[in-house]
mmCIF file of N, CA, C and O in Angstrom:
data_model
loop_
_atom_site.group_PDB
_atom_site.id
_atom_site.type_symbol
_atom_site.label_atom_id
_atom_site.label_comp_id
_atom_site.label_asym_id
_atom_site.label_seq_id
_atom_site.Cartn_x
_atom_site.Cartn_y
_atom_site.Cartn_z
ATOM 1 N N UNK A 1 -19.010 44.429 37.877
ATOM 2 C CA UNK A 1 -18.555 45.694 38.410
ATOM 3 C C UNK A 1 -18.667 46.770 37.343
ATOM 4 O O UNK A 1 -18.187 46.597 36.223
ATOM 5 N N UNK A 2 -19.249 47.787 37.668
ATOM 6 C CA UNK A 2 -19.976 49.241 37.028
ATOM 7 C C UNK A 2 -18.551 49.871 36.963
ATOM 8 O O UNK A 2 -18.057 49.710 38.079
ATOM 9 N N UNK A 3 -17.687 50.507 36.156
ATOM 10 C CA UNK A 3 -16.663 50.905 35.681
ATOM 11 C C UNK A 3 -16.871 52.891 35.740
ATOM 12 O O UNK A 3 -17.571 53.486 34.921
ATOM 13 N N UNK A 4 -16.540 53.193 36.224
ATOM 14 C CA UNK A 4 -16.944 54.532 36.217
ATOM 15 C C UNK A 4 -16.026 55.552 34.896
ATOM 16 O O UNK A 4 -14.936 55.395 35.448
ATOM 17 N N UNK A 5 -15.795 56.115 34.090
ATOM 18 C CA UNK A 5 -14.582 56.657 33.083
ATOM 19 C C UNK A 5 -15.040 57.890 33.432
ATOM 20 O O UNK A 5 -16.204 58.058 33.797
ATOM 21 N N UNK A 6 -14.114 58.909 33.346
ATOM 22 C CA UNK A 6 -13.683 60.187 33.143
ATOM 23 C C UNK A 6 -14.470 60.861 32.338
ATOM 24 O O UNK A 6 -15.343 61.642 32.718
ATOM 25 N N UNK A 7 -14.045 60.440 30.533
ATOM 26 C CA UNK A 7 -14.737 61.148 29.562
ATOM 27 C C UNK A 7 -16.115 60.593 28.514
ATOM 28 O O UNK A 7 -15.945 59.822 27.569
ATOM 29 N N UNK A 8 -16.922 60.936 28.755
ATOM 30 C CA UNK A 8 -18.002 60.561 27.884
ATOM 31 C C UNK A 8 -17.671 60.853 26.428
ATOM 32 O O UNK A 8 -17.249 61.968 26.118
ATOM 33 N N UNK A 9 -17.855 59.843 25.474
ATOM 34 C CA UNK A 9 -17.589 60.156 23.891
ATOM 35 C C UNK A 9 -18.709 60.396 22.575
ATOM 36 O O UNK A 9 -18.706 60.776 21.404
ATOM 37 N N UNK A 10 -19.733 59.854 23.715
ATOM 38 C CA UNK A 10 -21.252 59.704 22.904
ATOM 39 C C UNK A 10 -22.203 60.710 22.973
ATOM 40 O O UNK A 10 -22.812 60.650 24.041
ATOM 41 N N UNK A 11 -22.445 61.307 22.494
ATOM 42 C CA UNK A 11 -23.897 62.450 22.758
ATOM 43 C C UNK A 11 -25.367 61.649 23.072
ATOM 44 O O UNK A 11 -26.366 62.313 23.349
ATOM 45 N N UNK A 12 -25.401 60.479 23.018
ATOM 46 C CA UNK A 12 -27.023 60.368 23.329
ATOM 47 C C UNK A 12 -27.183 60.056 24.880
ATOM 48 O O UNK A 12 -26.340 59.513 25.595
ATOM 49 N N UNK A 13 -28.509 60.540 25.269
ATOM 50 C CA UNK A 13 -28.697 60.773 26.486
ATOM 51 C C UNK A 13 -28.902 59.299 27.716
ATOM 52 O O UNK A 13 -28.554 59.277 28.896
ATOM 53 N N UNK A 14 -29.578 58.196 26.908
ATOM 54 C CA UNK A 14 -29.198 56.965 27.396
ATOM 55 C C UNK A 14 -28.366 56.696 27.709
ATOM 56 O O UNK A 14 -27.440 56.609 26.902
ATOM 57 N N UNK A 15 -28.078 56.262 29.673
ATOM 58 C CA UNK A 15 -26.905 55.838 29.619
ATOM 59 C C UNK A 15 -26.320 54.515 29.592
ATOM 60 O O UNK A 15 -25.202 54.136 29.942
ATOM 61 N N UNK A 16 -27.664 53.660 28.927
ATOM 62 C CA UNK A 16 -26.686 52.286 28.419
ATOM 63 C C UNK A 16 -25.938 52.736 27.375
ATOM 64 O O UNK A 16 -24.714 52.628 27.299
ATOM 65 N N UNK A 17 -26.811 53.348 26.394
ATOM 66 C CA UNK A 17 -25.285 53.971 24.695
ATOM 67 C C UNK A 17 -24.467 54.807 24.563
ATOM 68 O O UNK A 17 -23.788 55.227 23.627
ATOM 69 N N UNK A 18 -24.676 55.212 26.458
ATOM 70 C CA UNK A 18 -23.339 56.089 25.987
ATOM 71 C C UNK A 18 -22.002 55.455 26.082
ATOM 72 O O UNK A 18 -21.864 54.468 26.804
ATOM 73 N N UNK A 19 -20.515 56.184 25.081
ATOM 74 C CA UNK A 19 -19.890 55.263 25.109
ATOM 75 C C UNK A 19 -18.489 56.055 25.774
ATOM 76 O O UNK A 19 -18.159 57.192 25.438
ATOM 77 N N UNK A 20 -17.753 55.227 26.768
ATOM 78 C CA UNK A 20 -16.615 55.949 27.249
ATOM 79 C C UNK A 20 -15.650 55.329 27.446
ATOM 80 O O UNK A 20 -15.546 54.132 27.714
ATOM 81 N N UNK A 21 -14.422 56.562 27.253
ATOM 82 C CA UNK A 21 -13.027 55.700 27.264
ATOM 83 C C UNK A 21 -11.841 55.726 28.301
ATOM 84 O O UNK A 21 -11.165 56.731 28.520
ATOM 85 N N UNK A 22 -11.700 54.737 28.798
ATOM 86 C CA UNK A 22 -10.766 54.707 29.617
ATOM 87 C C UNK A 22 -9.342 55.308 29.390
ATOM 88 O O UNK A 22 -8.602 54.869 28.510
ATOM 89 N N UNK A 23 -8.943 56.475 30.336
ATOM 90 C CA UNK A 23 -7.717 56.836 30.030
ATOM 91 C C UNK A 23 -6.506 56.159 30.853
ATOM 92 O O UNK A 23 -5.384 56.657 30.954
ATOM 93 N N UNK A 24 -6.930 54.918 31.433
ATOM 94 C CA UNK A 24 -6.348 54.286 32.309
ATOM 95 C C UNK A 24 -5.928 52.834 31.331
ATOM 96 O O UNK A 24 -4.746 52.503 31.241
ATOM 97 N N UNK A 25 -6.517 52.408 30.956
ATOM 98 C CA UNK A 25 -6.243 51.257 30.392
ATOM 99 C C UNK A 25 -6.553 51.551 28.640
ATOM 100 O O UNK A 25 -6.110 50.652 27.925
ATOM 101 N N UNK A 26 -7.049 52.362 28.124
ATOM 102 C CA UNK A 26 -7.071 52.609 26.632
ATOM 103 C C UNK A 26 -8.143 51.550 26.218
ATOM 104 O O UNK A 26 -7.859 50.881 25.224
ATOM 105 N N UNK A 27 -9.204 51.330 26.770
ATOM 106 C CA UNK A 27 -10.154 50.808 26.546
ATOM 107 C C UNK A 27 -11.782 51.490 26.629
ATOM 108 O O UNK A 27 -12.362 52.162 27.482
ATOM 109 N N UNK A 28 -12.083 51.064 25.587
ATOM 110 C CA UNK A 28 -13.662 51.892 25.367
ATOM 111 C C UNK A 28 -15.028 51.091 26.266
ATOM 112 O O UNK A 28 -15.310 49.897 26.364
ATOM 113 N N UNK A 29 -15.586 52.133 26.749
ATOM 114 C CA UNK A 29 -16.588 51.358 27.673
ATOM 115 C C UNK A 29 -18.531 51.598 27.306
ATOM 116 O O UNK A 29 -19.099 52.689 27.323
ATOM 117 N N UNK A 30 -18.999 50.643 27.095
ATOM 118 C CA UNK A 30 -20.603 50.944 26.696
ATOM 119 C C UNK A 30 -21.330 50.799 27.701
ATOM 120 O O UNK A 30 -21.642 49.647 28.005
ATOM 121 N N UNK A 31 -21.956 52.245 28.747
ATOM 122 C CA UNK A 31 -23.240 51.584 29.727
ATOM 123 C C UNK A 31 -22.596 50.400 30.628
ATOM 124 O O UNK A 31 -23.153 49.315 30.792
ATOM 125 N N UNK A 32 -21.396 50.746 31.166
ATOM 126 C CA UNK A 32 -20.653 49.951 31.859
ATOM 127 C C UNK A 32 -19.715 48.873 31.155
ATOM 128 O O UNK A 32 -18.966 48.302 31.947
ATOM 129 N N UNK A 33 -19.631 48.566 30.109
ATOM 130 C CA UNK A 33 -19.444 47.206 29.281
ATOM 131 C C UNK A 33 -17.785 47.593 28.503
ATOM 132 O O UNK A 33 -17.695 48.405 27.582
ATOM 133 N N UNK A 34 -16.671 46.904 29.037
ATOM 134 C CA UNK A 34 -15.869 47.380 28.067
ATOM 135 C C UNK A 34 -15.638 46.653 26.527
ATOM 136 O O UNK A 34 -15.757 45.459 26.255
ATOM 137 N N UNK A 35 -15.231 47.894 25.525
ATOM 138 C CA UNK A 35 -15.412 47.316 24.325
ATOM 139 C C UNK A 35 -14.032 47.287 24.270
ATOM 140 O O UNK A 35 -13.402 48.314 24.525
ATOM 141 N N UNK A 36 -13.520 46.352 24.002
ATOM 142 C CA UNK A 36 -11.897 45.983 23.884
ATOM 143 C C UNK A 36 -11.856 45.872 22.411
ATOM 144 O O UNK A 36 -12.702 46.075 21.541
ATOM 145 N N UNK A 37 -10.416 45.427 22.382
ATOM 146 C CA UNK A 37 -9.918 44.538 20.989
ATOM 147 C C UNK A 37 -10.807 43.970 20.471
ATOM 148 O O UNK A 37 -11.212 44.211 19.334
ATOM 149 N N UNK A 38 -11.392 42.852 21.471
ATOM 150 C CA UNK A 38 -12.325 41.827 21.153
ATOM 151 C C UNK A 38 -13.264 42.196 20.617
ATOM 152 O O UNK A 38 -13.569 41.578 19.597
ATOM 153 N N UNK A 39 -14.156 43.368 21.053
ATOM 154 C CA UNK A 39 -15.255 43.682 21.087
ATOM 155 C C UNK A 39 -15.203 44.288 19.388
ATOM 156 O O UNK A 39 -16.116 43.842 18.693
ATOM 157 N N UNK A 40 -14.148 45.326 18.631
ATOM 158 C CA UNK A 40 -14.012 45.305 17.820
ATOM 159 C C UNK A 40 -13.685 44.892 16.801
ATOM 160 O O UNK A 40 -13.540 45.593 15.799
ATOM 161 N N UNK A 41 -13.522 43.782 16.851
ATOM 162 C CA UNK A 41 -13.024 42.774 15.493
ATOM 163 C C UNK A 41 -14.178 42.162 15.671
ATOM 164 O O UNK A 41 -14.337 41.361 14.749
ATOM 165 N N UNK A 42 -15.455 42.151 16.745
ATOM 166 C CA UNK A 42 -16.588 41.438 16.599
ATOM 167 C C UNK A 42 -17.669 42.515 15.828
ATOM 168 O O UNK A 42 -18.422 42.357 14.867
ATOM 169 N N UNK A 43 -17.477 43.306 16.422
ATOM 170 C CA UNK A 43 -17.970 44.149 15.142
ATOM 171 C C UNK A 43 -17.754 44.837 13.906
ATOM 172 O O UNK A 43 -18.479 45.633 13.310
ATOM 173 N N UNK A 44 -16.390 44.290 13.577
ATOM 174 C CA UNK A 44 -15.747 45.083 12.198
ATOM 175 C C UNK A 44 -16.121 43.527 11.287
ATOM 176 O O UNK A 44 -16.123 43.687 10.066
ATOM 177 N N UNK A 45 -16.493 41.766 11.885
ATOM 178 C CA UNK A 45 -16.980 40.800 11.593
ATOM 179 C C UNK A 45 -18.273 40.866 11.010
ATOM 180 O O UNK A 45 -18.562 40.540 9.858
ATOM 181 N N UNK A 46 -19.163 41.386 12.038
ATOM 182 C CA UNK A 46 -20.632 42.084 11.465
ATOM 183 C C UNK A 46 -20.653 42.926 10.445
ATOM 184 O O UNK A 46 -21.534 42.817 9.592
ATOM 185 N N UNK A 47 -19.706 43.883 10.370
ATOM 186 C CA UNK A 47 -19.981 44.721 9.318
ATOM 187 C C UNK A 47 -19.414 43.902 7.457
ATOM 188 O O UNK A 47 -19.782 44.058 6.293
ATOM 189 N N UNK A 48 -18.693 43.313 7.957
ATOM 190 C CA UNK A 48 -18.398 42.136 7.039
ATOM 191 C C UNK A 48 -19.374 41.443 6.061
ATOM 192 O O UNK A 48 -19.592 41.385 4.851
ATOM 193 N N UNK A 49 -19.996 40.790 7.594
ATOM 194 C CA UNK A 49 -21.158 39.748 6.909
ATOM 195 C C UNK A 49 -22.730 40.529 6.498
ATOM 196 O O UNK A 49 -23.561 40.000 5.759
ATOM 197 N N UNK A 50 -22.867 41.637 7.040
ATOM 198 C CA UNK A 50 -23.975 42.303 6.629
ATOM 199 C C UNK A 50 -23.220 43.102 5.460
ATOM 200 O O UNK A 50 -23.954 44.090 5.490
ATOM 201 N N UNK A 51 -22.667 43.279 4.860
ATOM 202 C CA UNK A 51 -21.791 43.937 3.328
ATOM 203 C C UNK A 51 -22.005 42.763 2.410
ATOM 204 O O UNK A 51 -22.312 42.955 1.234
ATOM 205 N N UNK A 52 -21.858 41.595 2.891
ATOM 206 C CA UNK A 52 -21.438 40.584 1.361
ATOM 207 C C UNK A 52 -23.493 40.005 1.922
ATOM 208 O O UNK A 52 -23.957 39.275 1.047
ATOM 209 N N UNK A 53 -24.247 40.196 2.805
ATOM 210 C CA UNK A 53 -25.376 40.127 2.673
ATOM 211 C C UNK A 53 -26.346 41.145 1.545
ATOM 212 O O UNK A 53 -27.218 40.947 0.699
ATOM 213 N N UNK A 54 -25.749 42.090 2.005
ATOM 214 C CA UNK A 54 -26.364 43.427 1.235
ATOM 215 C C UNK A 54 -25.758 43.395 -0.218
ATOM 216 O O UNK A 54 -26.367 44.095 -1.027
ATOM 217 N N UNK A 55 -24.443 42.563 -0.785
ATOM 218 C CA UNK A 55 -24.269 42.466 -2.235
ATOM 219 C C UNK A 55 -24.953 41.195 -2.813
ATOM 220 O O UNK A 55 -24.933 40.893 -4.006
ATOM 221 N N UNK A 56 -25.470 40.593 -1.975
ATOM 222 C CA UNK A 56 -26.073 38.948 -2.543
ATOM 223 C C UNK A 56 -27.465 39.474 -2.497
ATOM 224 O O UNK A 56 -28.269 39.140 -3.368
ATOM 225 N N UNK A 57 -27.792 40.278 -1.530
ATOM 226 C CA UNK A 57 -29.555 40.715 -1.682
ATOM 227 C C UNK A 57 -29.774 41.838 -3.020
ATOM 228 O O UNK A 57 -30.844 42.063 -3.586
ATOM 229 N N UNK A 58 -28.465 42.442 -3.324
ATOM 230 C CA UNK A 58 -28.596 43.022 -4.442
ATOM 231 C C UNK A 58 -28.446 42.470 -6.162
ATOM 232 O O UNK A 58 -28.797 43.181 -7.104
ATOM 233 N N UNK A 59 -28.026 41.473 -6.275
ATOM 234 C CA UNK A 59 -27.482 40.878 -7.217
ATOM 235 C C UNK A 59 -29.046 40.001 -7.642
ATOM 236 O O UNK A 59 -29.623 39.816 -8.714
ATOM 237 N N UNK A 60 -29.430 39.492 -5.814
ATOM 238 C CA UNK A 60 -30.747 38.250 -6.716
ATOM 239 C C UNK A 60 -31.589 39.392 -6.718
ATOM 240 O O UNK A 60 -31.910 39.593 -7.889
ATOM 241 N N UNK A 61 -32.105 40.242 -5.960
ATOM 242 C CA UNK A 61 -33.397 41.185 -6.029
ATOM 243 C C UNK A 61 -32.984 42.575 -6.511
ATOM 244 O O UNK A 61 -34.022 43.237 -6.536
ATOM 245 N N UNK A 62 -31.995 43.296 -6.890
ATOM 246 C CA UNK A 62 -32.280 44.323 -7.151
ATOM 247 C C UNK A 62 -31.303 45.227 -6.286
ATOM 248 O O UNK A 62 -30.942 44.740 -5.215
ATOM 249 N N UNK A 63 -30.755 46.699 -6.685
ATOM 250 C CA UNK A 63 -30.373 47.445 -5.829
ATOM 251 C C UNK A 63 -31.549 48.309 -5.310
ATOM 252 O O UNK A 63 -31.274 49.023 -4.346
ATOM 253 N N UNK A 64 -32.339 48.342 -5.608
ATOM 254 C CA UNK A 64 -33.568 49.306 -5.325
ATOM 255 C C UNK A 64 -34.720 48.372 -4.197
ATOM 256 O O UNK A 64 -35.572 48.900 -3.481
ATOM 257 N N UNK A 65 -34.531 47.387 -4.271
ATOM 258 C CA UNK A 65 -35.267 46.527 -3.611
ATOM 259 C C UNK A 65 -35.567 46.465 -1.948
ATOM 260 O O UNK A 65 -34.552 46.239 -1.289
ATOM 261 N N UNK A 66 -36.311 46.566 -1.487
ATOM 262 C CA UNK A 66 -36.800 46.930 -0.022
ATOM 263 C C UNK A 66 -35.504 46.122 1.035
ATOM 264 O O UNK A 66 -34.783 46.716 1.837
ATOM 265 N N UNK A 67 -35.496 44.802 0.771
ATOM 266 C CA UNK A 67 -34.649 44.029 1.665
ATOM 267 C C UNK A 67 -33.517 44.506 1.104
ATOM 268 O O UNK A 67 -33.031 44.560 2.233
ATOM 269 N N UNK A 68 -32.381 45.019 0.215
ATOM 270 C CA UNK A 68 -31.376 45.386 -0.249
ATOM 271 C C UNK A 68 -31.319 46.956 0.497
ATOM 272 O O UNK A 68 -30.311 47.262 1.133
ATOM 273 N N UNK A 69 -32.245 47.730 0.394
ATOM 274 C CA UNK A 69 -32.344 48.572 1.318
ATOM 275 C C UNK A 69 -32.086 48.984 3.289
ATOM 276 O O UNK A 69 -31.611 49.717 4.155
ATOM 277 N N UNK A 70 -32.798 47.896 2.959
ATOM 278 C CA UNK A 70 -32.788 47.132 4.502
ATOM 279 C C UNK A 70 -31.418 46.979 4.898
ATOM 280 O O UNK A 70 -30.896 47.666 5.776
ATOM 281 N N UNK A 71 -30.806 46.032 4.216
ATOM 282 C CA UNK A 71 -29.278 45.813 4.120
ATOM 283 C C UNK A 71 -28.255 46.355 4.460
ATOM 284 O O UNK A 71 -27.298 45.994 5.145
ATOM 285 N N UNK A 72 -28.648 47.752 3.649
ATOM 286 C CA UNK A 72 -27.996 49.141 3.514
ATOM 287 C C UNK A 72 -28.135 50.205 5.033
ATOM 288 O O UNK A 72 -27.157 50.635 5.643
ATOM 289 N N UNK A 73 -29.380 50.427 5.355
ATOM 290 C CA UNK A 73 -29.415 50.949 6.622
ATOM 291 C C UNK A 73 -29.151 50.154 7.577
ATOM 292 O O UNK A 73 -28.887 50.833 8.569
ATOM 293 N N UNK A 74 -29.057 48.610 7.884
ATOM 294 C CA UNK A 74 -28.372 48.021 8.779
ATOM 295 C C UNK A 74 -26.511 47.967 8.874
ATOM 296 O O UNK A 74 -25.765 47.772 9.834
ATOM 297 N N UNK A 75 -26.245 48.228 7.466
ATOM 298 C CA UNK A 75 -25.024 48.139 7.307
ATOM 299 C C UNK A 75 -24.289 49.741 7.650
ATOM 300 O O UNK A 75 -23.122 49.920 7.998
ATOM 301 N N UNK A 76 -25.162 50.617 7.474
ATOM 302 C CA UNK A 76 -24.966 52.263 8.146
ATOM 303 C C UNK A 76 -24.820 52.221 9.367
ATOM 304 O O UNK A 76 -24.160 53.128 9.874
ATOM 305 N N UNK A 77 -25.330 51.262 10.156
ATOM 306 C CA UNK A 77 -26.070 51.630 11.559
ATOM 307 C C UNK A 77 -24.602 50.927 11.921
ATOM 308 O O UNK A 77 -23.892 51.594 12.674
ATOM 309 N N UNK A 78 -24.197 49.945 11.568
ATOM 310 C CA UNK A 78 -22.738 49.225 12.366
ATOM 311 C C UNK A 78 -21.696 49.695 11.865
ATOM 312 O O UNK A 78 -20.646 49.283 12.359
ATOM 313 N N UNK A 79 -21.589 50.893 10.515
ATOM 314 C CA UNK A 79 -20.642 51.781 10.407
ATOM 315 C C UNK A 79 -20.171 52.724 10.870
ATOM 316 O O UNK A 79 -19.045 53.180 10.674
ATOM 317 N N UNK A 80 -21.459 53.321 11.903
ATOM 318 C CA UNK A 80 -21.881 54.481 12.339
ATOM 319 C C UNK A 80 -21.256 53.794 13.970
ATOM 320 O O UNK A 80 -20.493 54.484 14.646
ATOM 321 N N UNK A 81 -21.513 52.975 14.248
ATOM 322 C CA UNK A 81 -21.277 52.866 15.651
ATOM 323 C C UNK A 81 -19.590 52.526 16.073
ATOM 324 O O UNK A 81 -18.990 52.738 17.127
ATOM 325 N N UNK A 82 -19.110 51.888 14.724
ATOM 326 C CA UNK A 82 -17.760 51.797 14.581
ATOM 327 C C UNK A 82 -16.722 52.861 14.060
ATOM 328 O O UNK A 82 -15.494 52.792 13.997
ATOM 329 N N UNK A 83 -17.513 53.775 13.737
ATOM 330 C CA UNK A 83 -17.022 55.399 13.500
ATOM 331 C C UNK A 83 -16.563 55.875 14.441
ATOM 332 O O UNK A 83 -15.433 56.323 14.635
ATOM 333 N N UNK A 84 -17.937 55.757 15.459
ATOM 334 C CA UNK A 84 -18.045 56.195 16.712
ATOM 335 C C UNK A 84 -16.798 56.019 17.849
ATOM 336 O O UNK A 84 -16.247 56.918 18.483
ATOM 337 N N UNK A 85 -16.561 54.691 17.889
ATOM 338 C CA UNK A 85 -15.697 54.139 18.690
ATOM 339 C C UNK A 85 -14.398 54.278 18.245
ATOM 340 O O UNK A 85 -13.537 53.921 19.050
ATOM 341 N N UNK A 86 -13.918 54.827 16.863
ATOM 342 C CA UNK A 86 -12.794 55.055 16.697
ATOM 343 C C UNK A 86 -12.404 56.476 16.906
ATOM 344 O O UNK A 86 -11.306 56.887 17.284
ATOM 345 N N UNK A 87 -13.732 57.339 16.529
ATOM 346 C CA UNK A 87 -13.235 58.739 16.847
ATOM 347 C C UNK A 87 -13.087 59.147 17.943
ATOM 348 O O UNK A 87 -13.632 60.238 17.774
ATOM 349 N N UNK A 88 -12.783 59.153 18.957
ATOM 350 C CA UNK A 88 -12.858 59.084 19.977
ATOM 351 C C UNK A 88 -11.210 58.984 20.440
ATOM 352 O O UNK A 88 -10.907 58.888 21.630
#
């Protein structure tokens, strides 16, 4: 079941990413999908394990190093989306 919310929180025009919040139950919703509790401790987990990835890819190869890099903009991208969902 497709969840309809009130307020949109996301600016991008896709509407699987956009993200919205229920003022009914205090729950955040993605492209129909609610992101609960759950949903955030599964991604505050990710941002975890891609952090102590990105200090072990830096330590054997380098901070300058392409995959340590890599690391780094993957580890932006799940900061950025967990920004997202809190400002809101």
């Amino acid at each position: 079941m497709r969840l309809n919310f009130p307020r949109e929180v996301s600016g991008n025009k896709s509407s699987s990413s956009k993200i919205y919040f229920s003022q009914q139950n205090g729950s955040f919703c993605k492209g129909g999908e609610i992101m609960d509790e759950k949903s955030n401790q599964h991604l505050q987990s990710r941002i975890e394990k891609k952090r102590n990835e990105m200090i072990r890819t830096a330590k054997v190869k380098g901070i300058g190093h392409k995959s340590t890099l890599k690391c780094s903009q993957e580890l932006d991208y799940l900061l950025n989306k967990l920004q997202k969902v809190i400002n809101t």
